[in-house]
C-alpha positions as MATLAB code, in Angstrom:
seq = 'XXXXXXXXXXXXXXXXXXXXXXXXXXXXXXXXXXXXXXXXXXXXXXXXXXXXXXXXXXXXXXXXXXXXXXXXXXXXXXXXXXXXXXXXXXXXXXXXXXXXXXXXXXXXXXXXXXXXXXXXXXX';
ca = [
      -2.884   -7.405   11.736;
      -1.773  -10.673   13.465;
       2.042  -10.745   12.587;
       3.763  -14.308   12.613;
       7.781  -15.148   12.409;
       8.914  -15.859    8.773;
       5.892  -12.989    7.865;
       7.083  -10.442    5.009;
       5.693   -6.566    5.760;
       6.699   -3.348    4.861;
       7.111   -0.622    7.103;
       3.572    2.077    6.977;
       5.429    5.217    7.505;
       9.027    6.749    7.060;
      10.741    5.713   10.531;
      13.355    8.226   11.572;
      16.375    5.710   13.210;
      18.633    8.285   14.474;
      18.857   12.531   15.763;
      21.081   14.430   13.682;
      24.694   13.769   13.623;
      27.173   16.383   13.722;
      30.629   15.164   12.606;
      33.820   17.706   12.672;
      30.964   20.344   13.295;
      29.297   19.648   10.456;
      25.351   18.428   10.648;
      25.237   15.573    8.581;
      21.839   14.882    9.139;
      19.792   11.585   10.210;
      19.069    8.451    9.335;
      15.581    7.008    8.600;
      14.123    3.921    6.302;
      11.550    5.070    3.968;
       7.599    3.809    3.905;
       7.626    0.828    1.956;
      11.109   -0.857    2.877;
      10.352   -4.698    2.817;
      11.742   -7.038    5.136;
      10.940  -10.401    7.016;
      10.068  -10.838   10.617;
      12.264  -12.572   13.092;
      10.735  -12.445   16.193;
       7.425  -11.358   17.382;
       7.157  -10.486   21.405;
       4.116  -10.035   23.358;
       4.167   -7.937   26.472;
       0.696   -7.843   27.992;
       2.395   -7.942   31.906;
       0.418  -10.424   34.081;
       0.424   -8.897   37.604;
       0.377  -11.357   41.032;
      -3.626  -11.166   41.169;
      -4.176  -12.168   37.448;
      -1.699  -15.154   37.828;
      -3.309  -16.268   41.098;
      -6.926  -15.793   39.983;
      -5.932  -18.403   36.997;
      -4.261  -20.778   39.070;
      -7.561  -20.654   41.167;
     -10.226  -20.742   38.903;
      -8.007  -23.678   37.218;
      -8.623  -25.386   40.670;
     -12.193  -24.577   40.870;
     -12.825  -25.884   37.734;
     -10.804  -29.128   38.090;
     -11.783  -30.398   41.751;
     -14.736  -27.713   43.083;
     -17.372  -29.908   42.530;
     -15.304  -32.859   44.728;
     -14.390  -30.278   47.406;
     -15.561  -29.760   51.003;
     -18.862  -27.219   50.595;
     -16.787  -24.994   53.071;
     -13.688  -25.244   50.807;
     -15.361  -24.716   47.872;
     -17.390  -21.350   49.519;
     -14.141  -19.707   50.470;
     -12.176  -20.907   46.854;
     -15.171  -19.366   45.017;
     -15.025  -16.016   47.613;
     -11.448  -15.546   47.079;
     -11.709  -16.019   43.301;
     -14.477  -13.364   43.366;
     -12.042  -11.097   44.923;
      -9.691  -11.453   42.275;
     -12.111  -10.519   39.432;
     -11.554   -6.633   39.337;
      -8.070   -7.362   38.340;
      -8.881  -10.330   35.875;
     -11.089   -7.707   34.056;
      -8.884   -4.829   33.818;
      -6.041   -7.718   32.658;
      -8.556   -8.678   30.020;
      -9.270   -5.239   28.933;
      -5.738   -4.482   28.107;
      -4.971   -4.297   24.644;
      -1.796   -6.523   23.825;
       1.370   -4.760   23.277;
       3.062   -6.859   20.657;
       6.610   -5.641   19.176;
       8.377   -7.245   16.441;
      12.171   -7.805   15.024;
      12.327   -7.326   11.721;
      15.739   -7.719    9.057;
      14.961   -5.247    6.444;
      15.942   -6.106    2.674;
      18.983   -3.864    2.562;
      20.852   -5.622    5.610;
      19.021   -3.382    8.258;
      17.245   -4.780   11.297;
      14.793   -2.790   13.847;
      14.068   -4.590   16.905;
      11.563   -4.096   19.519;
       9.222   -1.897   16.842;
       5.455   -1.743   17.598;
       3.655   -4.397   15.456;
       1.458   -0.995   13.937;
       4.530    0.258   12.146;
       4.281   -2.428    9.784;
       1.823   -3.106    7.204;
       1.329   -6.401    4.191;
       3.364   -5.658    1.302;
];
């Protein structure tokens, strides 16, 4: 599920908040918000991390694209080698699976932040 800012979900599961908490050596117990509590997302962040190699290999095959066909043959040989030398790393980038979390303020005044976008669901 693509989640958007402004989105309403609910979360899938029960999602324990907090250990047990002991007060005046008592065990109170925990918190969690059950399956099914509604809210609206704030923010949605995407961390798929771009390493040195991935940025680099887009920055040259942006070049390559734009002027390769108006460059020295020479120029164009060794833009093309060192691009080639960059694809392991632009396919294991590529083969990552997003890691998207979310901020979400719950109806009852709650908010979780920095949840994985699979612990929501539509309502």
């Amino acid at each position: 599920m693509a989640l958007k800012e402004g989105q309403r979900v609910k979360l899938a599961a029960d999602t324990r908040l907090t250990d047990s908490v002991e007060v005046s050596g008592v065990v109170v117990g925990f918190l969690s918000l059950a399956a099914g509590t509604g809210g609206t997302i704030e923010r949605v962040t995407d961390h798929q991390d771009e390493s040195e190699d991935v940025r680099e290999y887009e920055r040259l095959t942006s070049l390559l694209d734009a002027f390769g066909p108006d460059m020295p043959t020479q120029s164009r040989r060794q833009l093309e080698e060192k691009v080639a030398s960059l694809e392991p790393a632009w396919t294991a980038y590529q083969e990552q699976a997003p890691h998207v979390s979310v901020r979400v303020r719950f109806d009852n005044g709650f908010i979780l932040d920095g949840a994985d976008q699979n612990a929501f669901r539509d309502p």
